[in-house]
Short mmCIF file of C-alpha atoms in Angstrom, two decimals:
data_model
loop_
_atom_site.label_atom_id
_atom_site.label_comp_id
_atom_site.label_asym_id
_atom_site.label_seq_id
_atom_site.Cartn_x
_atom_site.Cartn_y
_atom_site.Cartn_z
CA MET Y 1 -4.90 41.72 -27.72
CA ILE Y 2 -4.04 40.01 -24.45
CA THR Y 3 -6.82 37.48 -24.99
CA SER Y 4 -5.57 36.61 -28.47
CA ILE Y 5 -2.00 36.17 -27.20
CA ALA Y 6 -3.22 33.90 -24.38
CA THR Y 7 -5.24 31.88 -26.86
CA SER Y 8 -2.30 31.51 -29.23
CA LEU Y 9 -0.08 30.36 -26.38
CA ALA Y 10 -2.63 27.93 -24.95
CA THR Y 11 -2.45 25.46 -27.83
CA PRO Y 12 1.33 24.86 -27.79
CA ILE Y 13 1.38 24.73 -23.99
CA ASN Y 14 -1.42 22.16 -23.92
CA THR Y 15 0.34 20.16 -26.62
CA PHE Y 16 3.60 20.24 -24.71
CA LEU Y 17 1.89 19.14 -21.49
CA SER Y 18 0.01 16.35 -23.28
CA VAL Y 19 3.19 15.00 -24.90
CA LEU Y 20 5.10 15.18 -21.63
CA VAL Y 21 2.35 13.35 -19.74
CA MET Y 22 1.98 10.68 -22.44
CA SER Y 23 5.73 10.11 -22.40
CA LEU Y 24 5.96 9.39 -18.67
CA PRO Y 25 6.21 5.58 -18.95
CA VAL Y 26 8.50 6.02 -21.96
CA ILE Y 27 10.92 8.08 -19.85
CA TRP Y 28 11.40 5.18 -17.45
CA LEU Y 29 11.79 2.65 -20.29
CA THR Y 30 14.18 4.80 -22.32
CA THR Y 31 16.52 5.51 -19.44
CA ALA Y 32 16.37 1.85 -18.44
CA THR Y 33 17.51 0.89 -21.95
CA PHE Y 34 20.56 3.15 -21.73
CA CYS Y 35 21.42 2.10 -18.18
CA ARG Y 36 24.32 -0.24 -18.92
CA SER Y 37 27.41 -1.34 -17.00
CA GLY Y 38 30.54 0.78 -17.35
CA SER Y 39 34.21 0.09 -16.76
CA ASP Y 40 34.43 1.83 -13.37
CA TYR Y 41 33.26 0.13 -10.20
CA ARG Y 42 31.10 3.12 -9.19
CA GLN Y 43 29.04 2.84 -12.40
CA VAL Y 44 28.86 6.64 -12.77
CA ARG Y 45 27.20 6.50 -16.19
CA ALA Y 46 24.43 4.18 -14.99
CA ARG Y 47 23.85 6.41 -11.97
CA ARG Y 48 23.55 9.55 -14.06
CA VAL Y 49 21.22 7.94 -16.56
CA SER Y 50 18.94 6.53 -13.85
CA LEU Y 51 18.91 9.82 -11.95
CA ALA Y 52 17.98 11.67 -15.14
CA GLY Y 53 15.14 9.21 -15.69
CA GLY Y 54 13.87 9.69 -12.14
CA ILE Y 55 13.95 13.48 -12.40
CA GLY Y 56 12.32 13.37 -15.84
CA ALA Y 57 9.51 11.13 -14.55
CA MET Y 58 8.95 13.45 -11.59
CA LEU Y 59 8.68 16.45 -13.92
CA ALA Y 60 6.21 14.57 -16.12
CA ALA Y 61 4.13 13.75 -13.03
CA VAL Y 62 4.04 17.45 -12.17
CA ALA Y 63 2.97 18.16 -15.77
CA ALA Y 64 0.10 15.69 -15.31
CA LEU Y 65 -0.99 17.60 -12.23
CA VAL Y 66 -0.88 20.90 -14.12
CA PHE Y 67 -2.86 19.37 -16.98
CA LEU Y 68 -5.50 18.11 -14.53
CA VAL Y 69 -5.83 21.53 -12.92
CA LEU Y 70 -6.20 23.23 -16.32
CA HIS Y 71 -8.53 20.77 -18.02
CA GLY Y 72 -10.10 18.60 -15.32
CA PRO Y 73 -10.49 14.80 -15.60
CA THR Y 74 -9.90 13.60 -19.15
CA THR Y 75 -8.48 10.74 -21.19
CA LEU Y 76 -5.52 11.33 -23.51
CA HIS Y 77 -5.28 9.16 -26.63
CA ALA Y 78 -2.19 8.48 -28.71
CA PRO Y 79 -2.55 9.36 -32.40
CA GLY Y 80 -3.02 6.64 -34.99
CA LEU Y 81 -4.68 3.26 -35.16
CA LEU Y 82 -3.83 2.34 -31.55
CA ALA Y 83 -5.60 5.36 -30.05
CA ASP Y 84 -8.15 3.18 -28.25
CA VAL Y 85 -5.43 1.04 -26.65
CA LEU Y 86 -2.74 3.64 -25.95
CA SER Y 87 -4.79 5.95 -23.77
CA LEU Y 88 -3.98 7.50 -20.40
CA ARG Y 89 -6.55 8.56 -17.82
CA ILE Y 90 -5.86 11.91 -16.16
CA ASP Y 91 -7.88 12.34 -12.97
CA ALA Y 92 -7.24 12.81 -9.26
CA VAL Y 93 -6.62 9.10 -8.65
CA SER Y 94 -4.16 8.54 -11.50
CA VAL Y 95 -2.26 11.79 -10.95
CA THR Y 96 -1.91 11.14 -7.22
CA MET Y 97 -0.72 7.59 -7.79
CA THR Y 98 1.67 8.62 -10.57
CA ALA Y 99 3.20 11.40 -8.47
CA LEU Y 100 3.58 8.95 -5.58
CA VAL Y 101 5.25 6.30 -7.75
CA SER Y 102 7.58 8.84 -9.38
CA PHE Y 103 8.62 10.38 -6.05
CA VAL Y 104 9.21 7.11 -4.21
CA GLY Y 105 10.90 5.69 -7.31
CA LEU Y 106 13.30 8.65 -7.46
CA VAL Y 107 14.14 8.29 -3.76
CA VAL Y 108 14.72 4.54 -4.09
CA LEU Y 109 16.91 5.10 -7.16
CA ARG Y 110 19.03 7.61 -5.30
CA PHE Y 111 19.32 5.31 -2.29
CA SER Y 112 20.34 2.41 -4.57
CA HIS Y 113 23.29 4.42 -5.86
CA SER Y 114 24.87 4.30 -2.41
CA TYR Y 115 23.49 0.92 -1.36
CA LEU Y 116 25.01 -0.90 -4.36
CA THR Y 117 28.29 1.01 -4.61
CA GLY Y 118 30.94 -1.39 -5.85
CA ASP Y 119 28.43 -4.10 -6.77
CA SER Y 120 29.13 -5.45 -10.26
CA GLY Y 121 25.42 -5.78 -10.95
CA GLN Y 122 24.49 -2.22 -9.96
CA ALA Y 123 23.60 -1.14 -13.52
CA ASP Y 124 21.44 -4.22 -14.05
CA PHE Y 125 19.66 -3.57 -10.77
CA LEU Y 126 18.92 0.04 -11.71
CA ARG Y 127 17.66 -1.06 -15.12
CA TYR Y 128 15.30 -3.65 -13.65
CA LEU Y 129 14.12 -1.10 -11.10
CA MET Y 130 13.24 1.47 -13.76
CA GLN Y 131 11.50 -1.15 -15.89
CA THR Y 132 9.36 -2.03 -12.88
CA LEU Y 133 8.56 1.64 -12.29
CA ALA Y 134 7.55 1.97 -15.95
CA ALA Y 135 5.09 -0.89 -15.57
CA VAL Y 136 3.65 0.57 -12.34
CA THR Y 137 3.23 3.93 -14.09
CA VAL Y 138 1.31 2.25 -16.92
CA VAL Y 139 -1.05 0.66 -14.40
CA SER Y 140 -1.50 3.97 -12.59
CA MET Y 141 -2.29 5.97 -15.73
CA ALA Y 142 -3.97 3.41 -18.00
CA GLY Y 143 -7.07 4.79 -19.68
CA ASN Y 144 -8.40 1.42 -20.80
CA VAL Y 145 -8.48 -2.08 -19.39
CA VAL Y 146 -6.24 -3.57 -22.09
CA LEU Y 147 -3.32 -1.26 -21.27
CA LEU Y 148 -3.94 -1.75 -17.54
CA LEU Y 149 -3.74 -5.52 -17.98
CA VAL Y 150 -0.47 -5.24 -19.93
CA GLY Y 151 1.05 -3.07 -17.21
CA TRP Y 152 -0.26 -5.38 -14.48
CA VAL Y 153 1.48 -8.43 -15.95
CA SER Y 154 4.67 -6.52 -16.79
CA MET Y 155 4.91 -5.19 -13.25
CA SER Y 156 5.16 -8.61 -11.63
CA LEU Y 157 7.55 -9.92 -14.30
CA SER Y 158 9.91 -6.98 -13.77
CA LEU Y 159 9.68 -7.34 -9.99
CA HIS Y 160 10.66 -11.02 -10.29
CA ARG Y 161 14.09 -10.08 -11.61
CA LEU Y 162 14.64 -7.80 -8.63
CA LEU Y 163 13.62 -10.49 -6.13
CA VAL Y 164 16.12 -12.98 -7.61
CA PHE Y 165 18.88 -10.38 -8.00
CA TYR Y 166 21.06 -12.26 -5.51
CA PRO Y 167 20.77 -15.95 -6.49
CA ASP Y 168 22.61 -17.10 -3.34
CA ARG Y 169 19.83 -15.97 -1.00
CA PRO Y 170 17.45 -18.92 -0.65
CA ARG Y 171 14.59 -17.07 1.07
CA ALA Y 172 14.55 -14.44 -1.67
CA GLN Y 173 14.47 -17.19 -4.30
CA LEU Y 174 11.59 -18.85 -2.45
CA ALA Y 175 9.71 -15.56 -2.29
CA ALA Y 176 10.24 -14.99 -6.00
CA ARG Y 177 8.96 -18.44 -6.97
CA LYS Y 178 5.95 -18.13 -4.69
CA LYS Y 179 5.21 -14.59 -5.89
CA PHE Y 180 5.48 -15.79 -9.50
CA ILE Y 181 2.82 -18.46 -8.95
CA ILE Y 182 0.50 -16.11 -7.08
CA ALA Y 183 1.02 -13.33 -9.65
CA ARG Y 184 0.25 -15.60 -12.60
CA SER Y 185 -2.92 -16.71 -10.85
CA GLY Y 186 -3.81 -13.06 -10.32
CA ASP Y 187 -3.14 -12.31 -13.99
CA VAL Y 188 -5.58 -15.00 -15.06
CA VAL Y 189 -8.21 -13.74 -12.62
CA LEU Y 190 -7.80 -10.13 -13.74
CA THR Y 191 -8.03 -11.16 -17.40
CA LEU Y 192 -11.34 -12.88 -16.71
CA ALA Y 193 -12.52 -9.82 -14.77
CA VAL Y 194 -11.63 -7.55 -17.68
CA VAL Y 195 -13.47 -9.75 -20.18
CA LEU Y 196 -16.62 -9.88 -18.05
CA THR Y 197 -16.48 -6.15 -17.27
CA VAL Y 198 -16.20 -5.25 -20.94
CA ARG Y 199 -19.06 -7.60 -21.76
CA ALA Y 200 -21.26 -6.10 -19.03
CA THR Y 201 -20.54 -2.43 -19.81
CA GLY Y 202 -19.80 -2.60 -23.53
CA SER Y 203 -16.57 -0.60 -23.31
CA THR Y 204 -12.83 -1.00 -22.70
CA ASP Y 205 -12.46 2.65 -21.63
CA ILE Y 206 -12.09 2.93 -17.85
CA ALA Y 207 -14.00 6.21 -17.61
CA SER Y 208 -16.87 4.76 -19.67
CA ILE Y 209 -16.95 1.65 -17.48
CA ALA Y 210 -17.21 3.82 -14.37
CA SER Y 211 -20.03 5.85 -15.92
CA ALA Y 212 -21.94 2.72 -16.90
CA ALA Y 213 -21.65 1.23 -13.41
CA GLN Y 214 -22.15 4.44 -11.42
CA GLY Y 215 -25.00 4.19 -8.94
CA GLN Y 216 -26.08 0.80 -10.29
CA VAL Y 217 -26.85 -2.40 -8.38
CA ASP Y 218 -26.48 -4.79 -11.29
CA LEU Y 219 -26.23 -8.57 -10.97
CA SER Y 220 -24.29 -8.66 -14.24
CA LEU Y 221 -21.47 -6.80 -12.45
CA THR Y 222 -21.27 -9.22 -9.50
CA ALA Y 223 -18.98 -11.74 -11.22
CA PRO Y 224 -16.50 -9.18 -12.59
CA ALA Y 225 -16.53 -7.32 -9.25
CA LEU Y 226 -15.71 -10.50 -7.32
CA LEU Y 227 -12.93 -11.33 -9.78
CA LEU Y 228 -11.50 -7.82 -9.40
CA VAL Y 229 -11.53 -8.31 -5.63
CA LEU Y 230 -9.77 -11.67 -5.94
CA ALA Y 231 -7.11 -10.16 -8.23
CA ALA Y 232 -6.55 -7.38 -5.69
CA LEU Y 233 -6.27 -9.83 -2.79
CA LEU Y 234 -3.67 -11.89 -4.66
CA LYS Y 235 -1.64 -8.78 -5.53
CA SER Y 236 -1.65 -7.18 -2.09
CA ALA Y 237 -0.33 -10.11 0.00
CA GLN Y 238 -3.62 -10.89 1.70
CA PHE Y 239 -4.22 -13.85 3.98
CA PRO Y 240 -3.35 -16.67 3.28
CA THR Y 241 -1.10 -15.68 0.33
CA HIS Y 242 0.87 -13.18 2.42
CA GLY Y 243 4.00 -15.23 3.05
CA TRP Y 244 6.02 -14.11 0.05
CA ILE Y 245 6.34 -10.54 1.27
CA ALA Y 246 8.03 -11.62 4.52
CA GLU Y 247 10.42 -13.86 2.60
CA ALA Y 248 11.11 -11.07 0.09
CA MET Y 249 12.86 -9.13 2.87
CA GLU Y 250 16.04 -11.03 1.94
CA ALA Y 251 16.10 -9.19 -1.38
CA PRO Y 252 18.07 -5.91 -1.44
CA THR Y 253 16.61 -3.25 0.84
CA PRO Y 254 15.68 -0.91 -2.07
CA VAL Y 255 13.36 -3.66 -3.35
CA SER Y 256 11.55 -3.71 0.00
CA ALA Y 257 10.99 0.04 -0.31
CA LEU Y 258 10.05 -0.21 -3.98
CA LEU Y 259 7.25 -2.65 -3.13
CA HIS Y 260 5.42 0.31 -1.62
CA ALA Y 261 5.64 2.37 -4.83
CA GLY Y 262 2.42 1.02 -6.26
CA ILE Y 263 3.31 -2.70 -6.29
CA VAL Y 264 2.03 -4.35 -3.14
CA ASN Y 265 -0.65 -1.65 -2.92
CA ALA Y 266 -1.61 -2.12 -6.57
CA GLY Y 267 -4.50 -4.27 -5.36
CA GLY Y 268 -5.96 -1.33 -3.47
CA PHE Y 269 -5.46 0.91 -6.47
CA LEU Y 270 -7.28 -1.61 -8.68
CA ILE Y 271 -10.28 -1.57 -6.35
CA ILE Y 272 -10.28 2.23 -6.22
CA ARG Y 273 -9.96 2.52 -9.99
CA PHE Y 274 -13.01 0.26 -10.45
CA ALA Y 275 -14.80 1.59 -7.36
CA ASP Y 276 -18.09 2.05 -9.22
CA VAL Y 277 -18.06 -1.58 -10.39
CA ILE Y 278 -17.20 -2.82 -6.88
CA SER Y 279 -19.90 -0.65 -5.30
CA ALA Y 280 -22.50 -2.25 -7.57
CA SER Y 281 -21.90 -5.62 -5.92
CA GLY Y 282 -22.68 -6.24 -2.26
CA PRO Y 283 -20.80 -9.59 -2.14
CA ALA Y 284 -17.65 -7.90 -3.46
CA LEU Y 285 -17.78 -5.32 -0.66
CA TYR Y 286 -18.40 -8.03 1.94
CA ALA Y 287 -15.42 -10.05 0.65
CA LEU Y 288 -13.16 -7.01 0.98
CA LEU Y 289 -14.41 -6.40 4.51
CA VAL Y 290 -13.90 -9.98 5.68
CA VAL Y 291 -10.56 -10.79 4.04
CA GLY Y 292 -9.15 -7.31 4.63
CA GLY Y 293 -10.22 -7.36 8.28
CA VAL Y 294 -8.81 -10.85 8.92
CA THR Y 295 -5.53 -9.93 7.23
CA ALA Y 296 -5.24 -6.68 9.19
CA LEU Y 297 -5.74 -8.46 12.51
CA PHE Y 298 -3.48 -11.37 11.62
CA GLY Y 299 -0.68 -9.11 10.39
CA SER Y 300 -0.93 -6.88 13.47
CA LEU Y 301 -0.60 -9.81 15.86
CA VAL Y 302 2.28 -11.48 14.03
CA MET Y 303 4.12 -8.17 13.65
CA MET Y 304 4.40 -7.84 17.45
CA THR Y 305 6.30 -11.13 17.71
CA GLN Y 306 8.93 -10.62 14.99
CA ARG Y 307 12.55 -10.40 16.13
CA SER Y 308 13.97 -8.67 13.04
CA VAL Y 309 13.14 -5.11 12.04
CA LYS Y 310 12.46 -5.97 8.40
CA GLY Y 311 10.33 -8.95 9.44
CA ALA Y 312 8.19 -6.69 11.63
CA LEU Y 313 7.91 -4.14 8.82
CA ALA Y 314 6.86 -6.87 6.39
CA TYR Y 315 3.98 -8.03 8.58
CA SER Y 316 3.10 -4.42 9.25
CA THR Y 317 2.68 -4.03 5.49
CA VAL Y 318 0.46 -7.11 5.39
CA ALA Y 319 -1.73 -5.60 8.11
CA GLN Y 320 -1.82 -2.19 6.46
CA MET Y 321 -2.81 -3.64 3.08
CA GLY Y 322 -5.61 -5.53 4.80
CA PHE Y 323 -6.82 -2.36 6.48
CA MET Y 324 -6.70 -0.51 3.14
CA LEU Y 325 -8.95 -3.11 1.50
CA LEU Y 326 -11.19 -3.10 4.56
CA GLN Y 327 -11.72 0.62 3.98
CA CYS Y 328 -12.74 -0.16 0.41
CA GLY Y 329 -15.20 -2.74 1.73
CA LEU Y 330 -16.84 0.00 3.78
CA GLY Y 331 -17.13 2.15 0.66
CA ALA Y 332 -14.55 4.65 1.95
CA PHE Y 333 -12.56 4.73 -1.29
CA SER Y 334 -11.14 8.21 -0.78
CA SER Y 335 -9.93 7.15 2.67
CA ALA Y 336 -8.26 4.11 1.10
CA MET Y 337 -6.49 6.38 -1.40
CA LEU Y 338 -5.24 8.55 1.46
CA HIS Y 339 -4.06 5.39 3.17
CA ILE Y 340 -2.11 4.31 0.08
CA VAL Y 341 -0.25 7.62 -0.06
CA ALA Y 342 0.50 7.84 3.65
CA HIS Y 343 1.51 4.21 4.00
CA SER Y 344 3.72 4.24 0.90
CA LEU Y 345 5.66 7.27 2.08
CA TYR Y 346 6.26 6.23 5.66
CA LYS Y 347 6.89 2.55 4.96
CA ALA Y 348 9.35 3.26 2.12
CA HIS Y 349 11.19 5.58 4.52
CA ALA Y 350 11.04 2.92 7.25
CA PHE Y 351 12.69 0.30 5.04
CA LEU Y 352 15.36 2.67 3.74
CA SER Y 353 16.19 3.64 7.32
CA SER Y 354 15.64 0.17 8.80
CA GLY Y 355 19.13 0.10 10.29
CA SER Y 356 18.34 3.00 12.61
CA LEU Y 357 14.96 1.46 13.48
CA VAL Y 358 16.71 -1.01 15.79
CA ASP Y 359 17.04 1.73 18.39
CA VAL Y 360 13.37 2.62 17.95
CA ALA Y 361 12.33 -1.02 18.37
CA ARG Y 362 14.20 -1.19 21.65
CA GLY Y 363 12.09 1.63 22.99
CA ASN Y 364 8.71 0.57 21.66
CA GLY Y 365 7.30 -0.21 25.08
CA PHE Y 366 7.42 -4.03 24.97
CA GLN Y 367 10.47 -4.48 27.18
CA ALA Y 368 10.39 -7.32 29.66
CA ASN Y 369 10.62 -4.90 32.59
CA ALA Y 370 7.79 -2.63 31.40
CA ALA Y 371 5.33 -1.73 34.10
CA PRO Y 372 1.95 -3.48 33.98
CA VAL Y 373 -1.01 -1.48 32.75
CA ARG Y 374 -3.36 -0.44 35.52
CA PRO Y 375 -7.12 -0.78 34.87
CA SER Y 376 -7.58 2.82 35.99
CA LEU Y 377 -5.13 3.95 33.29
CA ILE Y 378 -7.03 1.98 30.64
CA LEU Y 379 -10.31 3.61 31.71
CA LEU Y 380 -8.73 7.06 31.79
CA SER Y 381 -7.18 6.64 28.34
CA LEU Y 382 -10.53 5.44 26.95
CA LEU Y 383 -12.29 8.52 28.32
CA ILE Y 384 -9.61 10.84 26.91
CA ALA Y 385 -9.59 9.16 23.49
CA GLY Y 386 -13.39 9.09 23.32
CA ALA Y 387 -13.65 12.76 24.24
CA ILE Y 388 -11.08 13.76 21.63
CA PHE Y 389 -12.83 11.69 18.98
CA ALA Y 390 -16.26 13.12 19.81
CA LEU Y 391 -14.92 16.69 19.83
CA TRP Y 392 -13.23 16.51 16.46
CA SER Y 393 -16.01 14.58 14.71
CA THR Y 394 -18.51 17.20 15.90
CA LEU Y 395 -16.33 20.11 14.81
CA ILE Y 396 -15.70 18.61 11.37
CA GLY Y 397 -19.33 17.56 10.93
CA ILE Y 398 -18.75 13.83 10.41
CA THR Y 399 -21.45 11.84 12.20
CA ILE Y 400 -22.55 8.22 12.20
CA ALA Y 401 -25.80 9.25 10.51
CA THR Y 402 -24.05 10.84 7.52
CA LYS Y 403 -20.78 8.91 7.18
CA PRO Y 404 -20.84 5.76 9.31
CA ALA Y 405 -17.82 4.26 7.53
CA ILE Y 406 -15.60 7.25 8.37
CA VAL Y 407 -16.84 7.21 11.97
CA GLY Y 408 -16.16 3.46 12.21
CA LEU Y 409 -12.66 3.89 10.83
CA GLY Y 410 -12.16 6.83 13.15
CA ALA Y 411 -13.18 4.65 16.10
CA ILE Y 412 -10.07 2.59 15.39
CA LEU Y 413 -8.19 5.85 15.89
CA VAL Y 414 -9.54 5.79 19.45
CA PHE Y 415 -7.58 2.60 20.11
CA GLY Y 416 -4.47 4.22 18.68
CA VAL Y 417 -4.95 7.28 20.87
CA MET Y 418 -5.50 5.04 23.90
CA HIS Y 419 -2.28 3.23 23.13
CA LEU Y 420 -0.42 6.53 22.84
CA VAL Y 421 -1.72 7.75 26.20
CA ILE Y 422 -1.03 4.44 27.96
CA GLN Y 423 2.48 4.06 26.58
CA SER Y 424 3.28 7.63 27.61
CA SER Y 425 1.90 7.21 31.14
CA ARG Y 426 2.77 3.59 31.94
CA GLY Y 427 4.57 3.43 35.25
CA GLN Y 428 4.26 7.20 35.77
CA THR Y 429 1.77 9.36 37.63
CA SER Y 430 2.93 12.73 36.31
CA ALA Y 431 0.05 14.98 35.28
CA LEU Y 432 2.44 16.77 32.92
CA VAL Y 433 3.22 13.58 31.00
CA LEU Y 434 -0.48 12.77 30.73
CA ALA Y 435 -1.27 16.29 29.53
CA ARG Y 436 1.45 16.15 26.86
CA ALA Y 437 0.19 12.77 25.65
CA THR Y 438 -3.37 14.12 25.51
CA CYS Y 439 -2.27 17.14 23.45
CA ALA Y 440 -0.35 14.92 21.04
CA ALA Y 441 -3.38 12.64 20.70
CA ALA Y 442 -5.64 15.62 20.03
CA VAL Y 443 -3.33 16.82 17.25
CA VAL Y 444 -3.24 13.36 15.65
CA ALA Y 445 -7.04 13.07 15.78
CA GLY Y 446 -7.44 16.55 14.31
CA LEU Y 447 -5.13 15.70 11.44
CA TYR Y 448 -7.07 12.51 10.78
CA PHE Y 449 -10.44 14.22 10.42
CA THR Y 450 -9.00 17.17 8.48
CA LEU Y 451 -7.28 14.87 5.98
CA GLN Y 452 -10.46 12.84 5.61
CA VAL Y 453 -12.42 15.94 4.61
CA LEU Y 454 -9.71 17.22 2.24
CA THR Y 455 -9.28 13.81 0.62
CA ALA Y 456 -13.02 13.48 0.03
CA MET Y 457 -12.95 16.86 -1.71
CA VAL Y 458 -9.99 15.95 -3.92
CA PHE Y 459 -11.36 12.59 -5.06
CA GLU Y 460 -15.07 13.38 -5.13
CA SER Y 461 -15.17 13.34 -8.95
CA SER Y 462 -13.14 10.11 -9.26
CA VAL Y 463 -14.62 7.69 -6.70
CA PRO Y 464 -18.04 7.17 -5.09
CA ALA Y 465 -18.56 9.09 -1.87
CA ALA Y 466 -18.69 7.17 1.41
CA GLY Y 467 -22.38 6.86 2.19
CA ARG Y 468 -24.67 4.69 4.25
CA LEU Y 469 -23.86 1.07 5.05
CA ASP Y 470 -26.24 -1.85 4.76
CA SER Y 471 -26.94 -4.16 7.70
CA ILE Y 472 -24.22 -6.68 6.77
CA GLN Y 473 -21.58 -3.98 6.44
CA LEU Y 474 -22.63 -2.50 9.79
CA ALA Y 475 -22.44 -5.89 11.49
CA LEU Y 476 -19.01 -6.56 10.01
CA MET Y 477 -17.83 -3.10 11.05
CA VAL Y 478 -18.92 -3.69 14.65
CA LEU Y 479 -17.17 -7.07 14.65
CA MET Y 480 -14.08 -5.36 13.27
CA LEU Y 481 -14.09 -2.77 16.05
CA VAL Y 482 -14.44 -5.45 18.73
CA THR Y 483 -11.55 -7.50 17.36
CA PHE Y 484 -9.33 -4.46 16.89
CA GLY Y 485 -10.05 -3.56 20.50
CA ALA Y 486 -8.97 -7.06 21.54
CA VAL Y 487 -5.70 -6.68 19.62
CA THR Y 488 -5.09 -3.37 21.37
CA VAL Y 489 -5.50 -5.08 24.74
CA ILE Y 490 -3.07 -7.81 23.68
CA GLN Y 491 -0.50 -5.11 22.95
CA TRP Y 492 -0.64 -4.08 26.62
CA TYR Y 493 -0.70 -7.62 27.95
CA PRO Y 494 2.69 -9.16 26.97
CA PRO Y 495 4.98 -7.26 29.40
CA SER Y 496 3.08 -8.54 32.42
CA ALA Y 497 2.53 -12.07 31.10
CA ARG Y 498 5.98 -13.26 30.01
CA SER Y 499 6.10 -15.76 32.88
CA SER Y 500 2.96 -17.55 31.72
CA LYS Y 501 3.80 -20.80 29.92
CA ARG Y 502 0.58 -20.68 27.93
CA TRP Y 503 1.35 -17.16 26.79
CA GLN Y 504 4.91 -18.16 25.86
CA ALA Y 505 3.61 -21.05 23.77
CA PHE Y 506 1.07 -18.79 22.06
CA TRP Y 507 3.84 -16.24 21.41
CA VAL Y 508 5.97 -18.90 19.68
CA HIS Y 509 3.07 -20.01 17.49
CA LEU Y 510 2.24 -16.40 16.67
CA SER Y 511 5.85 -15.58 15.78
CA ASN Y 512 5.64 -18.35 13.18
CA GLY Y 513 2.50 -16.83 11.73
CA LEU Y 514 0.39 -19.70 13.11
CA TYR Y 515 2.21 -21.78 10.44
CA VAL Y 516 -0.13 -20.53 7.71
CA ASN Y 517 2.78 -19.75 5.40
CA GLN Y 518 4.26 -23.21 5.87
CA LEU Y 519 0.93 -24.82 5.06
CA PHE Y 520 0.62 -22.64 1.98
CA ASN Y 521 4.13 -23.70 0.90
CA GLN Y 522 3.11 -27.34 1.18
CA LEU Y 523 -0.05 -26.64 -0.77
CA ILE Y 524 1.91 -25.31 -3.73
CA GLU Y 525 4.83 -27.70 -3.08
CA MET Y 526 7.46 -25.11 -2.20
CA PRO Y 527 10.73 -26.17 -0.53
CA ARG Y 528 11.24 -25.35 3.12
CA VAL Y 529 13.86 -22.66 3.80
CA SER Y 530 14.97 -21.63 7.27
CA GLY Y 531 16.97 -18.71 8.54
CA GLU Y 532 16.48 -15.03 9.25
CA PRO Y 533 16.25 -12.52 6.41
CA GLN Y 534 19.32 -10.51 5.39
CA ARG Y 535 19.59 -7.03 6.85
#
């Protein structure tokens, strides 16, 4: 009796969940259509419609999670002749990304209600924002490469209207024009990648492509893998095409936060989605390692020299996107997915609260009167960080023999822990301060290793596991660790070197991004625009 009732209820529940999940992009588009300007300056109707769309999308994302738990990874097809094109992939990667986009999108929508109060274009802004979120959702959930390509192109076109929302801001207009050129180039590259991938695997279905490429080292996949990497690099503001994201800071602040809802990190998602194809090509992994590593180092250095909060956050994003792709180059795809989630949440919050970050920036430890770092403190912090790292890696069971990529990425954590200990103890000899910093560092390291293990478990059926590295990957990883260590030392050096004329000159050049962006502007014949970004 109970079994028959459960069986009879299962079908309508599954149907309801399927319809709700399939309608997720439609929710954003429908509410965007009805988001029109009203007669009152507060635009109450547009606010209510957009808020309803955000809540509806969040509920649909939860439904996708429930569907995944009940049925496991699957592909949902729309009924009718377009079933092969209108398909959504439900697995750990797509559900995580969709939930992230829906949550950050809802927060940005709610923030925009207050941010644009009294602005005559508030309803238009909310409509463009929801259209962009619809396109990002399509990319996140696409079950075939055709739908993914449509969403990919639509995403950048919708974002363009947000970047040029205020036509009187020249840097935002420059960023939009530059982003438009780069995005169209990326669209062409991704189209070629899709064509070659379909030809090599014989399918447009993303799950079938992954199955065909899984565990293979196939020369026929090298060209599409390299093109996928190039498309990802162009999307995620990688060196030397990174300049637009710093100039986009003059767009409204909600746009800066929205970039982290699956837009600027869409390149990383593309690599993760086609992880099996990328893993089949050594050159593709090497390209991710080199370009991602260079971008991470470059962005980290330039970030330290920026005078505006949003400028520093922009170059921080450049560095973080580089590090995310570097993780993919090491084959740590689940780690890269964790990075996307963590970075999106904290960076969206950082932009939305950028006004209060001024006080934080004043206390970040780079004041002119900061005490110099003693060599003994550097050695002590290295010993503490190394001991914490060794302890946690042993407890968790992650070793260089089993997961060298995770250990290599964790070694970068050592530099972060060293920095934490040094900044806490600089100019002080208190054992209590040192003990508190050590405890905080131990907690951070423990969270890192715990999240790595949990993430690997969650995404084990969706992406290849991080395994052994070949000799080239190992060499590049060692080079990466050495250079990241050098950057860490540079972070301690400035307070005690401000009087050096050579250092001052280097600081000026670094604050201008070593003029790479200006050279790139000349290359594509962009006008020169000066001035600081709007707050």
